[in-house]
Amino acid sequence: MVFVSNGPGELATWVKPLAERLHSNILMRPLVPSSPISLKLVLVPCPNATGKEADVAKKFGYFQQITKAKIFWRLLIRPANYGEWPKQGLVVFLGGDQFWSVLLSARLGYKHITYAEWLARWPYWNDSIAAMSEKVRERLPKRFRSRCKVVGDLMADLSSISKIKEPLPSGEWIALLPGSKKSKLCVGIPFFISVADQLAKLRPQCKFLLPVASTTNVDELKHFSSLNNPIARLYSSSIVEIKPKQNNQLMRKFITKMGTEINLYENQPAHAQLSQCKLALTTVGANTAELGALGVPMIVIVPTQHLSVMQAWDGIIGIIARIPGLKWCIGFLLTAWRLRNNGFLAWPNISAGRRIVPEKVGKIMPQEIAFETSQWLESPSRLKGQKEDLQSLRGKPGAVKALAKEIQNLISTL
């Protein structure tokens, strides 16, 4: 069996839970070395990947073999050079461009199942389609609908996982999610640290939680707040100390120049911890989908005064931002596009087709975000309303179990 995936968000929310479930249902290598069935992971090219996905997946301990994205094309040309590939098998799409898994399954001669969150793009080449919702099934041509089964929302299962809580100390917790890639962190860290300092002035009772993404580390985050990062020089806040765990404390802490404490959660995923926060400040990306699945109210922040952050975006904006010459007019293009098309950047807004979570895009300053955050925190009814809207977007839990069953049914036909 071969999982196909791409980035850190998909690994944490789709790949890991499904691999864990399948290993509990089926005897497979590497957990059962004598088993004739193995579980492998093939990472595929993706502009939103960090390059550290293979290291993250290795820590799960669920995969007999992990193939890095940079050798995907070589794998397609000469599979035998990159491990043993039995004559029969199953490819499971769990993130990235669906076409990569179509190519891989065709090259290996394996059956193929796609988990389709919004759309199944290549139904002709799918032996089976596991859909998030009935809408996905309805979008298929009628002749392919018999191949599709609605299994539910893999992200919705996060709400069940998050109930197993490691309680945070009492307080008004605010989550800070500045991103996981260097191109986002070089902007996100100095900006979000400054927001924390400003918000601490307005609401001294606030406590800050910064989940450290699996693709980075605490020392790297501190580096991005230092003068070694040119963007950090534009902000007055910085990290001056990493405070170790003391007594019964669960987390290390950043101490800013203004004395603000930012708690660092270094175990992933941090779903149980995030679910206890009153509000999250986040960049665009998979973060917004995860927070939405957990029902955590959020403010999405994109400071376009820093061009480098836009090169880390998803979709057409990120592509344009990488083109020499054009990236300098990206701010104007983005503004015009958003005004004309009411374009959304956060996954909850995209999914709903309307504004559920605020998106702060443009030449914005930490003081503005701190003030707006304070206003949200002063209005429990607004927070409750956003939380209910987020919860209404996701499907029912149980998709991991249902998808695992579909996979087992396909394996039995090999």
PDB file of N, CA, C and O in Angstrom, residues 165-191:
ATOM      1  N   LYS A 165      -7.562  16.061  26.225  1.00  0.00           N
ATOM      2  CA  LYS A 165      -6.829  17.300  26.475  1.00  0.00           C
ATOM      3  C   LYS A 165      -5.717  17.155  27.505  1.00  0.00           C
ATOM      4  O   LYS A 165      -5.817  16.405  28.463  1.00  0.00           O
ATOM      5  N   GLU A 166      -4.669  17.909  27.261  1.00  0.00           N
ATOM      6  CA  GLU A 166      -3.614  18.155  28.237  1.00  0.00           C
ATOM      7  C   GLU A 166      -3.890  19.585  28.678  1.00  0.00           C
ATOM      8  O   GLU A 166      -3.507  20.524  27.990  1.00  0.00           O
ATOM      9  N   PRO A 167      -4.598  19.773  29.776  1.00  0.00           N
ATOM     10  CA  PRO A 167      -5.113  21.110  30.098  1.00  0.00           C
ATOM     11  C   PRO A 167      -4.031  22.177  30.167  1.00  0.00           C
ATOM     12  O   PRO A 167      -2.966  21.974  30.775  1.00  0.00           O
ATOM     13  N   LEU A 168      -4.299  23.294  29.529  1.00  0.00           N
ATOM     14  CA  LEU A 168      -3.429  24.450  29.662  1.00  0.00           C
ATOM     15  C   LEU A 168      -3.741  25.134  30.991  1.00  0.00           C
ATOM     16  O   LEU A 168      -4.864  25.041  31.488  1.00  0.00           O
ATOM     17  N   PRO A 169      -2.772  25.817  31.572  1.00  0.00           N
ATOM     18  CA  PRO A 169      -3.069  26.582  32.787  1.00  0.00           C
ATOM     19  C   PRO A 169      -4.205  27.569  32.518  1.00  0.00           C
ATOM     20  O   PRO A 169      -4.423  28.001  31.385  1.00  0.00           O
ATOM     21  N   SER A 170      -4.933  27.917  33.538  1.00  0.00           N
ATOM     22  CA  SER A 170      -6.072  28.821  33.361  1.00  0.00           C
ATOM     23  C   SER A 170      -5.597  30.165  32.819  1.00  0.00           C
ATOM     24  O   SER A 170      -4.486  30.610  33.102  1.00  0.00           O
ATOM     25  N   GLY A 171      -6.441  30.786  32.031  1.00  0.00           N
ATOM     26  CA  GLY A 171      -6.082  32.082  31.468  1.00  0.00           C
ATOM     27  C   GLY A 171      -6.743  32.298  30.125  1.00  0.00           C
ATOM     28  O   GLY A 171      -7.423  31.430  29.588  1.00  0.00           O
ATOM     29  N   GLU A 172      -6.533  33.474  29.549  1.00  0.00           N
ATOM     30  CA  GLU A 172      -7.096  33.861  28.262  1.00  0.00           C
ATOM     31  C   GLU A 172      -6.049  33.559  27.182  1.00  0.00           C
ATOM     32  O   GLU A 172      -5.211  34.385  26.860  1.00  0.00           O
ATOM     33  N   TRP A 173      -6.128  32.359  26.626  1.00  0.00           N
ATOM     34  CA  TRP A 173      -5.084  31.882  25.719  1.00  0.00           C
ATOM     35  C   TRP A 173      -5.320  32.332  24.283  1.00  0.00           C
ATOM     36  O   TRP A 173      -6.414  32.209  23.747  1.00  0.00           O
ATOM     37  N   ILE A 174      -4.245  32.840  23.688  1.00  0.00           N
ATOM     38  CA  ILE A 174      -4.245  33.268  22.291  1.00  0.00           C
ATOM     39  C   ILE A 174      -3.185  32.443  21.560  1.00  0.00           C
ATOM     40  O   ILE A 174      -2.025  32.391  21.982  1.00  0.00           O
ATOM     41  N   ALA A 175      -3.585  31.798  20.456  1.00  0.00           N
ATOM     42  CA  ALA A 175      -2.638  31.009  19.671  1.00  0.00           C
ATOM     43  C   ALA A 175      -2.003  31.875  18.592  1.00  0.00           C
ATOM     44  O   ALA A 175      -2.676  32.706  17.973  1.00  0.00           O
ATOM     45  N   LEU A 176      -0.716  31.670  18.386  1.00  0.00           N
ATOM     46  CA  LEU A 176       0.028  32.375  17.343  1.00  0.00           C
ATOM     47  C   LEU A 176       0.527  31.344  16.341  1.00  0.00           C
ATOM     48  O   LEU A 176       1.293  30.451  16.696  1.00  0.00           O
ATOM     49  N   LEU A 177       0.100  31.454  15.083  1.00  0.00           N
ATOM     50  CA  LEU A 177       0.518  30.512  14.044  1.00  0.00           C
ATOM     51  C   LEU A 177       1.133  31.288  12.886  1.00  0.00           C
ATOM     52  O   LEU A 177       0.439  31.631  11.907  1.00  0.00           O
ATOM     53  N   PRO A 178       2.436  31.574  12.960  1.00  0.00           N
ATOM     54  CA  PRO A 178       3.098  32.411  11.950  1.00  0.00           C
ATOM     55  C   PRO A 178       3.494  31.677  10.680  1.00  0.00           C
ATOM     56  O   PRO A 178       4.048  32.287   9.764  1.00  0.00           O
ATOM     57  N   GLY A 179       3.244  30.359  10.606  1.00  0.00           N
ATOM     58  CA  GLY A 179       3.602  29.598   9.419  1.00  0.00           C
ATOM     59  C   GLY A 179       4.626  28.525   9.722  1.00  0.00           C
ATOM     60  O   GLY A 179       5.100  28.395  10.853  1.00  0.00           O
ATOM     61  N   SER A 180       4.977  27.755   8.690  1.00  0.00           N
ATOM     62  CA  SER A 180       5.933  26.670   8.869  1.00  0.00           C
ATOM     63  C   SER A 180       7.106  26.739   7.900  1.00  0.00           C
ATOM     64  O   SER A 180       8.116  26.097   8.103  1.00  0.00           O
ATOM     65  N   LYS A 181       6.963  27.553   6.828  1.00  0.00           N
ATOM     66  CA  LYS A 181       8.039  27.684   5.848  1.00  0.00           C
ATOM     67  C   LYS A 181       8.859  28.943   6.123  1.00  0.00           C
ATOM     68  O   LYS A 181       8.348  29.925   6.673  1.00  0.00           O
ATOM     69  N   LYS A 182      10.120  28.923   5.723  1.00  0.00           N
ATOM     70  CA  LYS A 182      11.007  30.056   5.985  1.00  0.00           C
ATOM     71  C   LYS A 182      10.468  31.342   5.391  1.00  0.00           C
ATOM     72  O   LYS A 182      10.572  32.408   6.003  1.00  0.00           O
ATOM     73  N   SER A 183       9.894  31.249   4.190  1.00  0.00           N
ATOM     74  CA  SER A 183       9.399  32.451   3.533  1.00  0.00           C
ATOM     75  C   SER A 183       8.241  33.092   4.293  1.00  0.00           C
ATOM     76  O   SER A 183       7.992  34.294   4.146  1.00  0.00           O
ATOM     77  N   LYS A 184       7.509  32.301   5.072  1.00  0.00           N
ATOM     78  CA  LYS A 184       6.453  32.861   5.918  1.00  0.00           C
ATOM     79  C   LYS A 184       6.997  33.261   7.283  1.00  0.00           C
ATOM     80  O   LYS A 184       6.617  34.298   7.838  1.00  0.00           O
ATOM     81  N   LEU A 185       7.902  32.462   7.822  1.00  0.00           N
ATOM     82  CA  LEU A 185       8.413  32.727   9.165  1.00  0.00           C
ATOM     83  C   LEU A 185       9.248  34.010   9.228  1.00  0.00           C
ATOM     84  O   LEU A 185       9.245  34.685  10.252  1.00  0.00           O
ATOM     85  N   CYS A 186       9.947  34.343   8.141  1.00  0.00           N
ATOM     86  CA  CYS A 186      10.788  35.540   8.177  1.00  0.00           C
ATOM     87  C   CYS A 186       9.940  36.793   8.362  1.00  0.00           C
ATOM     88  O   CYS A 186      10.400  37.797   8.897  1.00  0.00           O
ATOM     89  N   VAL A 187       8.675  36.732   7.941  1.00  0.00           N
ATOM     90  CA  VAL A 187       7.734  37.826   8.180  1.00  0.00           C
ATOM     91  C   VAL A 187       6.899  37.552   9.427  1.00  0.00           C
ATOM     92  O   VAL A 187       6.716  38.420  10.277  1.00  0.00           O
ATOM     93  N   GLY A 188       6.409  36.323   9.532  1.00  0.00           N
ATOM     94  CA  GLY A 188       5.464  35.983  10.590  1.00  0.00           C
ATOM     95  C   GLY A 188       6.020  36.127  11.992  1.00  0.00           C
ATOM     96  O   GLY A 188       5.332  36.628  12.887  1.00  0.00           O
ATOM     97  N   ILE A 189       7.249  35.682  12.202  1.00  0.00           N
ATOM     98  CA  ILE A 189       7.806  35.745  13.563  1.00  0.00           C
ATOM     99  C   ILE A 189       7.933  37.181  14.063  1.00  0.00           C
ATOM    100  O   ILE A 189       7.389  37.527  15.122  1.00  0.00           O
ATOM    101  N   PRO A 190       8.648  38.080  13.373  1.00  0.00           N
ATOM    102  CA  PRO A 190       8.724  39.454  13.907  1.00  0.00           C
ATOM    103  C   PRO A 190       7.364  40.138  14.003  1.00  0.00           C
ATOM    104  O   PRO A 190       7.108  40.868  14.967  1.00  0.00           O
ATOM    105  N   PHE A 191       6.471  39.873  13.039  1.00  0.00           N
ATOM    106  CA  PHE A 191       5.153  40.511  13.067  1.00  0.00           C
ATOM    107  C   PHE A 191       4.324  39.998  14.235  1.00  0.00           C
ATOM    108  O   PHE A 191       3.759  40.774  15.010  1.00  0.00           O
TER     109      PHE A 191
END
